[in-house]
Coordinates of C-alpha atoms and ligand atoms in Angstrom, one line a residue:
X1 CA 97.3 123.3 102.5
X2 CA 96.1 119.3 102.5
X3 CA 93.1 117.9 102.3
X4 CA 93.3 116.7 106.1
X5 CA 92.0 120.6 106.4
X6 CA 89.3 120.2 104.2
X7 CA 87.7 116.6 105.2
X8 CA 84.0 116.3 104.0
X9 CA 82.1 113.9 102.3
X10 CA 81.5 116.7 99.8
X11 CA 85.6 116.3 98.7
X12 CA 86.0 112.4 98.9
X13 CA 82.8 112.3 96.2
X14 CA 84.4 114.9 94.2
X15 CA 87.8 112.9 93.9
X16 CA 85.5 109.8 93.5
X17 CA 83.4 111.0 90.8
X18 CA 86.9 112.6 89.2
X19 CA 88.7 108.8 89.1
X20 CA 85.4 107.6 87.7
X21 CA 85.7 109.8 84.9
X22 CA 88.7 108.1 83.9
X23 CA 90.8 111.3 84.9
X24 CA 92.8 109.4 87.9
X25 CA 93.7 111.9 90.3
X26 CA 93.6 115.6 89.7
X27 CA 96.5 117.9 90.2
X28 CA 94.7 120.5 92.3
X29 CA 91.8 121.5 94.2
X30 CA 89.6 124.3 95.6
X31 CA 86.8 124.9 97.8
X32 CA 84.9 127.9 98.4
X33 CA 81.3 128.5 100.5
X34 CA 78.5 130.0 99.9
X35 CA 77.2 133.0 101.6
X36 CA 74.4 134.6 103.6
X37 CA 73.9 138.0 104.3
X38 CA 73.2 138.9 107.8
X39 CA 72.1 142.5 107.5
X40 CA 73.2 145.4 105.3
X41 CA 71.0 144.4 101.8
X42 CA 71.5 146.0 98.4
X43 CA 73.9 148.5 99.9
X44 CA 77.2 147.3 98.8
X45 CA 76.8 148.7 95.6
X46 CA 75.8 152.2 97.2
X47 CA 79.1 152.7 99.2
X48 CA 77.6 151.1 102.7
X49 CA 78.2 148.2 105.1
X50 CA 77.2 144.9 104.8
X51 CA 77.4 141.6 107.4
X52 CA 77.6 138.6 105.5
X53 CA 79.3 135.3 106.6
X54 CA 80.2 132.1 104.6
X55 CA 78.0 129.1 105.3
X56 CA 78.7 125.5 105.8
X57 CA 78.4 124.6 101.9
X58 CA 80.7 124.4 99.6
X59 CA 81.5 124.3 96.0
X60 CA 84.3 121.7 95.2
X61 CA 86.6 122.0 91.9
X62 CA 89.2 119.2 91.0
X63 CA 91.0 119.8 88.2
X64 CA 94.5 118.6 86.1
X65 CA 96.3 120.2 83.4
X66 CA 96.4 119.3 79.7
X67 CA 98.5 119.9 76.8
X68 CA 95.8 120.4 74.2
X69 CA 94.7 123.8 75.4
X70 CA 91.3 122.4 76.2
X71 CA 89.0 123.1 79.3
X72 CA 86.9 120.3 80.0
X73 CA 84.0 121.6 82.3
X74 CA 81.9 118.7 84.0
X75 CA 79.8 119.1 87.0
X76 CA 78.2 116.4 89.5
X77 CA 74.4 118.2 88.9
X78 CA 72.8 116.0 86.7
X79 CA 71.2 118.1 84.6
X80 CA 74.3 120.4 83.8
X81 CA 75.9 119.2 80.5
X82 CA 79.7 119.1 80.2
X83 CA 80.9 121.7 78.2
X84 CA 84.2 122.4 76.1
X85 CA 86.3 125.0 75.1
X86 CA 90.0 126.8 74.2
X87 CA 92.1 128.7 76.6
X88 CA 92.1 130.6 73.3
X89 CA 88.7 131.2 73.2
X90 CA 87.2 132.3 76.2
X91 CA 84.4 134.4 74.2
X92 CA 81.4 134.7 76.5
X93 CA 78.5 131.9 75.1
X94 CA 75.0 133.6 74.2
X95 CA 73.2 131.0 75.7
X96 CA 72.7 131.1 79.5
X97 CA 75.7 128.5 80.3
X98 CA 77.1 127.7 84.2
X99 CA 80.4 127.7 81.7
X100 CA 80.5 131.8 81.3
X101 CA 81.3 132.3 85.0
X102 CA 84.3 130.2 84.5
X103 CA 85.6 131.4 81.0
X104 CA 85.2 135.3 82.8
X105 CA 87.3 134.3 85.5
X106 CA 90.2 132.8 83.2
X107 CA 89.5 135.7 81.2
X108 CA 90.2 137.8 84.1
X109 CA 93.3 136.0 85.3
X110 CA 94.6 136.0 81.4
X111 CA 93.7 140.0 81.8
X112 CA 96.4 139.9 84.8
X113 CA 98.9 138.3 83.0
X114 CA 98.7 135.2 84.0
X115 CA 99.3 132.2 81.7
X116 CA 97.4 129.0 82.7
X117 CA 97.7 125.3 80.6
X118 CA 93.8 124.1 79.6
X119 CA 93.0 121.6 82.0
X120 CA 89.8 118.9 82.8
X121 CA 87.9 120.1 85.9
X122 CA 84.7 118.4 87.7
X123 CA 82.8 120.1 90.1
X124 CA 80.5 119.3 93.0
X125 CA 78.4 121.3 94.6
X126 CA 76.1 121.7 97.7
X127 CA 75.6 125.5 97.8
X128 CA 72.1 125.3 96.2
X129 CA 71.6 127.4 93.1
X130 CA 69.3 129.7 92.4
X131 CA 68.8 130.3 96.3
X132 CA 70.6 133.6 97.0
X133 CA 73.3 132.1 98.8
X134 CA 76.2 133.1 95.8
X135 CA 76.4 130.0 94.5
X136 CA 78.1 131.4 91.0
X137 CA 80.6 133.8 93.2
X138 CA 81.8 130.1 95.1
X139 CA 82.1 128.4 91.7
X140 CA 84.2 132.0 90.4
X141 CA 85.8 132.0 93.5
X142 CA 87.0 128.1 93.5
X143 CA 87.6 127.9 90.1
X144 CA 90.3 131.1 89.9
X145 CA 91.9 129.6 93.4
X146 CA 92.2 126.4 91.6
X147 CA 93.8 127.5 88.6
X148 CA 96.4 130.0 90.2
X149 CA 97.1 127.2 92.2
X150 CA 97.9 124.9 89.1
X151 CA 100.2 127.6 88.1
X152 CA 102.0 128.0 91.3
X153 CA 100.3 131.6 91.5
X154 CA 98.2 133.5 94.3
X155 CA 96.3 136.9 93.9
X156 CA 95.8 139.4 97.0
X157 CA 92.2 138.3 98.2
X158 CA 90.0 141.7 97.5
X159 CA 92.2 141.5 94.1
X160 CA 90.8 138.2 93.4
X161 CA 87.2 139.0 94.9
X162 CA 86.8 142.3 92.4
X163 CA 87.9 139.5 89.5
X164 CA 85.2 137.5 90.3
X165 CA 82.6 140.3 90.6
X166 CA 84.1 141.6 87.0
X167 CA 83.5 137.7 85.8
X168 CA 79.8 138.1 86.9
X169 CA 79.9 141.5 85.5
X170 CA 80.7 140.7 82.4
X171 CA 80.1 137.2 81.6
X172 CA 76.2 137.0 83.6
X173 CA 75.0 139.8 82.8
X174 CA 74.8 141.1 87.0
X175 CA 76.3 144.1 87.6
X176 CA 76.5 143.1 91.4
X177 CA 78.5 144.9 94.5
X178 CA 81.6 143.0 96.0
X179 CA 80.0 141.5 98.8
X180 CA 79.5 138.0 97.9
X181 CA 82.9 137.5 96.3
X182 CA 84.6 139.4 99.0
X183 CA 82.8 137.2 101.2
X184 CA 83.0 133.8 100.0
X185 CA 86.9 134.6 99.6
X186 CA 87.7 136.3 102.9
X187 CA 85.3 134.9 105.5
X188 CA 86.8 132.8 108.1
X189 CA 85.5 130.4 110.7
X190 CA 83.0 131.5 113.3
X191 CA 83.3 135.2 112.3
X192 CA 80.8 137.7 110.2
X193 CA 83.1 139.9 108.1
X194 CA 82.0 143.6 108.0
X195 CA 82.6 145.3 105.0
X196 CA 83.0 148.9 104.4
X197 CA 82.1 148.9 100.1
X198 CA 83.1 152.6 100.8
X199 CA 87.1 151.8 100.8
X200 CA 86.4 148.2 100.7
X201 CA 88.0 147.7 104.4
X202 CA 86.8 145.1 106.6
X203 CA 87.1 143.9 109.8
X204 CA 85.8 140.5 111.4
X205 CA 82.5 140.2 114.3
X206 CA 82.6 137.6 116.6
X207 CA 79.7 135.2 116.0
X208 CA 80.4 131.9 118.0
X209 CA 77.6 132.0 121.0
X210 CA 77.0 128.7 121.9
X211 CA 73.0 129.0 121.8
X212 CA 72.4 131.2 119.3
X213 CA 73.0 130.1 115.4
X214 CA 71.9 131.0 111.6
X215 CA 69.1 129.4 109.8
X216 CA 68.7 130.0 106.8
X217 CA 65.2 129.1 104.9
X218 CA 65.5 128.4 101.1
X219 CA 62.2 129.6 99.9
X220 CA 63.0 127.4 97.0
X221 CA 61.6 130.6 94.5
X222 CA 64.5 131.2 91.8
X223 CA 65.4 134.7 91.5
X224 CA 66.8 136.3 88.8
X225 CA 69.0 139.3 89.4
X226 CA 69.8 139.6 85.5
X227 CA 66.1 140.5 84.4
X228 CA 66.7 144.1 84.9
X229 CA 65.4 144.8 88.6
X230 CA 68.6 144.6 90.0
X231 CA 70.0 146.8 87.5
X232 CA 67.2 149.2 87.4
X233 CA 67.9 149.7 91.8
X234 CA 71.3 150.5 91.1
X235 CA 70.7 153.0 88.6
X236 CA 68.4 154.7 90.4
X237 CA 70.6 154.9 93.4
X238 CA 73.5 155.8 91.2
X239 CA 71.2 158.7 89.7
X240 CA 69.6 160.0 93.1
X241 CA 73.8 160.2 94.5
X242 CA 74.4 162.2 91.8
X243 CA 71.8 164.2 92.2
X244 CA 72.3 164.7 96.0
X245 CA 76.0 165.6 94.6
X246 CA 77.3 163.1 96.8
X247 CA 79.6 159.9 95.9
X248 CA 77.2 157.4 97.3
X249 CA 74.2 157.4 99.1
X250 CA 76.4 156.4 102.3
X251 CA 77.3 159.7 102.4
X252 CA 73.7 161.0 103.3
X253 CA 73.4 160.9 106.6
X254 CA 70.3 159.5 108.4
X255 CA 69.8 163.0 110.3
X256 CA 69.7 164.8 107.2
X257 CA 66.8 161.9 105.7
X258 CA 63.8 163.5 105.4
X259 CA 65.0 166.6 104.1
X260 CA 66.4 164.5 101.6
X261 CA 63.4 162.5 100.7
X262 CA 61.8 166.0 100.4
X263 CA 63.7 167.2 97.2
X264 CA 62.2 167.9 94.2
X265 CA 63.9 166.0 92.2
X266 CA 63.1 163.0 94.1
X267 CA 60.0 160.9 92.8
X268 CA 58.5 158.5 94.3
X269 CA 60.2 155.6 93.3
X270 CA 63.6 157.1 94.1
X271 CA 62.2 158.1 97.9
X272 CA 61.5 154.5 98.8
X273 CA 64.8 153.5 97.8
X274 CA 66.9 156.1 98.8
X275 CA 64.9 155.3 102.4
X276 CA 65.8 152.2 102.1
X277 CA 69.3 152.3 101.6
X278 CA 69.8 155.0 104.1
X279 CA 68.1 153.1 106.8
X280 CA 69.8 149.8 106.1
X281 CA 73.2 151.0 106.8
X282 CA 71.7 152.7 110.4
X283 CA 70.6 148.9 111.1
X284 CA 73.6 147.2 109.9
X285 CA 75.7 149.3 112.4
X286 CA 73.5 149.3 114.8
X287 CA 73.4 145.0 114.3
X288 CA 76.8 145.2 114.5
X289 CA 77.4 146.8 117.9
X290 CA 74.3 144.6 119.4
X291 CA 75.9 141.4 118.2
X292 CA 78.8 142.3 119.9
X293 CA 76.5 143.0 123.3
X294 CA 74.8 139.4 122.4
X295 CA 72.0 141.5 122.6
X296 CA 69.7 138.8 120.1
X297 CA 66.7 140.8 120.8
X298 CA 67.9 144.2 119.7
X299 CA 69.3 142.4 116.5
X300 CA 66.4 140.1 115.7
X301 CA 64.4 143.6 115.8
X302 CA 66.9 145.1 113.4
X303 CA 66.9 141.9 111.1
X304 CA 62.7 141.8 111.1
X305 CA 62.7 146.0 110.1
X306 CA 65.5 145.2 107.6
X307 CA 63.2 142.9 105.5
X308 CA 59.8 145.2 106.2
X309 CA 62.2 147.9 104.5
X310 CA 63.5 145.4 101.6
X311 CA 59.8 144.2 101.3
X312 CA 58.2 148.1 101.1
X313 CA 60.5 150.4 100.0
X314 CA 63.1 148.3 98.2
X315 CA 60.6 146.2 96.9
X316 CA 62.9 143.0 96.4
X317 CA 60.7 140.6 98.2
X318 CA 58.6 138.4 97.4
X319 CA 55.1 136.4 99.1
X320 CA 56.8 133.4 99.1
X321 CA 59.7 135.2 101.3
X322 CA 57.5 137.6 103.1
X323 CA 55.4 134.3 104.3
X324 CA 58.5 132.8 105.6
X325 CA 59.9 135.8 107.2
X326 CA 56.2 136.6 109.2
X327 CA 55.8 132.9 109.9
X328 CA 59.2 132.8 111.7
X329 CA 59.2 136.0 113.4
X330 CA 56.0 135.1 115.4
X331 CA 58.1 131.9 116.6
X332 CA 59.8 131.6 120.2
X333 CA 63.1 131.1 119.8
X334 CA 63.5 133.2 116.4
X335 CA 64.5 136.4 117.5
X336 CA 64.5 137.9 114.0
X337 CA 63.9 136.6 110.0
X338 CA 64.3 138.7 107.1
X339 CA 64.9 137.8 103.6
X340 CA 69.0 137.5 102.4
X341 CA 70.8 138.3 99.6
X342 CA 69.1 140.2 96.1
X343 CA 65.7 138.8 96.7
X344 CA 63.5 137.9 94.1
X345 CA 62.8 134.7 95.5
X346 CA 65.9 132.7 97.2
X347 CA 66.1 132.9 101.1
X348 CA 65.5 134.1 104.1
X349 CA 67.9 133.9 107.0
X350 CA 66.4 133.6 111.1
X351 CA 68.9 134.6 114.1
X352 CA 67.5 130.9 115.7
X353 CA 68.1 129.9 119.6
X354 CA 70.0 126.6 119.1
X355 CA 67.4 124.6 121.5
X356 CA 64.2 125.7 119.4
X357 CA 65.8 125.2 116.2
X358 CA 64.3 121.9 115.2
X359 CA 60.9 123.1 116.1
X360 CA 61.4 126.4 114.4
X361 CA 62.1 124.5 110.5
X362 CA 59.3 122.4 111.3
X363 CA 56.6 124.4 111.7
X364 CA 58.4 126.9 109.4
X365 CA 58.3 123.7 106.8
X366 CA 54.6 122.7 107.4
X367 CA 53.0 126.2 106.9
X368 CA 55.3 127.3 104.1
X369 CA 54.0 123.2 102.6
X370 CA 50.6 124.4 103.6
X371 CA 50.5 127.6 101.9
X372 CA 52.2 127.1 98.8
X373 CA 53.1 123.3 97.7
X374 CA 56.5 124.2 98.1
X375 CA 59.3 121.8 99.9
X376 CA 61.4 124.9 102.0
X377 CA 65.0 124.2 102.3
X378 CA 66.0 124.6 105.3
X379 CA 69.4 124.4 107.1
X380 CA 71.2 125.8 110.3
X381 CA 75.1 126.9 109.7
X382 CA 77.8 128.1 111.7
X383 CA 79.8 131.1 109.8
X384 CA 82.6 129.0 108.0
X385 CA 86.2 129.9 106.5
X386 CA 86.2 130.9 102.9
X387 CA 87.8 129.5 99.6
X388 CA 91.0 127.8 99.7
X389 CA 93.3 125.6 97.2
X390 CA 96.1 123.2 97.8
X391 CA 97.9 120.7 95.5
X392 CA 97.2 117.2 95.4
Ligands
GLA1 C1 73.3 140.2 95.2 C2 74.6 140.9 94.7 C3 75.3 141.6 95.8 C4 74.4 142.4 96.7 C5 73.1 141.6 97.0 C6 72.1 142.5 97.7 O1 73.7 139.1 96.0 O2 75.5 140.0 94.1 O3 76.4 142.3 95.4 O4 74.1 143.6 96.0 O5 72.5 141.1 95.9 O6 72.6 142.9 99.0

């Protein structure tokens, strides 16, 4: 693949700011997107379906071998320091450093065999951070393309997507599902990717109507998914499946709900989220089959019940998100709003008529300004491709 393929502003800075670095041209480089989550939230990890796309953002790696055995990390954020280290040492750093989600993925490719020179990389970004749109699995994701591209070397994609969620495993502390890997690496162009995380199949939706797009609304709260409450959902689904003596909860089936919910064993905690998760798959298929019907109104209904669920029962929400999501919702032109990804702050994501979208981040903008002092980040995006390398 060429650059023709990939040309954005985003690429041209990146090879300027790598020539200004005194580095000349790199060797290789990779992109990969961010990602929002249409519907199916904090089921991947329980054996369920989730819709997510990539978005129009993209994190950019150039990077060219050395002989030294050194990896010279440098980003475009200011505030990011550059950091150094050995092929040879890929230990995980104590401190919280952007560095650990690249040492886990060369750790991972090392893992598979795969012998890789040290090299100087810069990176440029415009996925924001901290905003639930997977900005660490887009810099795992472009960072293990690049380097098995240096080495003449490719990986079968869910191969490569369950390194990346082993990276983020084991090197930031999330013990996270596959979706946003799987997603930043096998999304393509106009297209939501449905993924079973029962088998890890998938299959691609149609979304390309010419009036209807994606918004998504950066509440611009950081969220922090390794603080424990992301964990501590897991392991409660994990204990209520084993419980229920089934593999996952995706095996209980929405039918058999309330007699579920009505075991002993099943506090009150545990009820809410094993409602949750239950439900949330129900939606996700029934999203699916109304997007295919372009039947917005259906789906924005399914999207709106999707975050009362994640704001009630799942309890992932937050005010800043739950503000947004109401604020939109009562707007023509939004047919639904829910927040996207682990929560805890991040974003929101609003199924927006094209014509009203304008109007829709304005007045979204000026009350969320209003209420809290915050600056909303908002953006429309078309479902874009996912990660890919090429030589230079
Ligand atoms: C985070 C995790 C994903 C998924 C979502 C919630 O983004 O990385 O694996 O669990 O939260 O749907």
């Amino acid at each position: 693949m060429d650059t023709l393929s990939f040309d954005r502003k985003e690429l041209r800075d990146l090879l300027a700011l790598f020539a200004d670095q005194g580095l000349g041209s790199p060797d290789v480089c990779a992109v990969a997107p961010g990602r929002v989550n249409v519907i199916g939230e904090h089921i991947d990890y329980n054996g369920g379906l989730v819709l997510p796309a990539a978005i129009d953002r993209w994190t950019c790696v150039a990077l060219k071998a050395r002989e030294d055995g050194m990896v010279n990390l440098r980003s475009s954020h200011g505030e990011v320091e550059p950091v150094s280290f050995s092929v040879e040492d890929l230990a995980k750093s104590e401190k919280r450093c952007w560095s650990n989600y690249v040492k886990g993925v060369l750790a991972g490719l090392k893992r598979k065999g795969f012998a890789f020179p040290g090299f100087d990389a810069v990176v440029l970004s415009t996925v924001p951070v901290g905003g639930g749109l997977s900005s660490s699995a887009a810099l795992e994701a472009a960072f293990s393309k690049a380097v098995l591209e240096l080495v003449g070397e490719s990986m079968e994609p869910l191969e490569l997507a369950r390194l990346c969620q082993k990276a983020e495993h084991d090197y930031a502390d999330v013990p996270c599902g596959l979706m946003d890997q799987a997603a930043v690496i096998l999304c393509e162009d106009s297209k939501l990717l449905l993924l079973d995380c029962q088998d890890d199949s998938y299959r691609y939706a149609d979304f390309d109507d010419p009036d209807w797009g994606l918004m998504i609304i950066n509440s611009c709260v950081s969220h922090e998914l390794s603080d424990g409450g992301y964990a501590r959902r897991r392991d409660v689904c994990h204990q209520a499946a084993a419980e229920l003596e089934v593999g996952t909860l995706r095996e209980v089936p929405l039918a058999e709900l309330d007699a579920v919910l009505a075991k002993d064993f099943m506090d009150e905690e545990k009820r809410r989220y094993v409602r949750h998760v239950v439900t949330e798959i129900d939606r996700t298929l029934r999203a699916v089959d109304a997007l295919a019907a372009r039947d917005y109104a259906l789906t924005g209904q399914l999207l709106n019940e999707s975050h009362a669920s994640l704001r009630d029962d799942y309890r992932v929400s937050c005010p800043e998100l739950d503000f947004i999501s109401k604020t939109a919702q009562a707007l023509e032109g939004v047919a639904g709003c829910r927040m996207t990804g682990g929560g805890f702050g991040g974003s929101a994501i609003a199924l927006v008529r094209r014509d009203q979208a304008d109007m829709v981040a304005e007045t979204v903008a000026d009350a969320y300004r209003e209420r809290f002092g915050i600056e909303a980040g908002i953006f429309e995006t078309r479902p874009a491709g996912g990660a890919r390398s090429w030589r230079c």
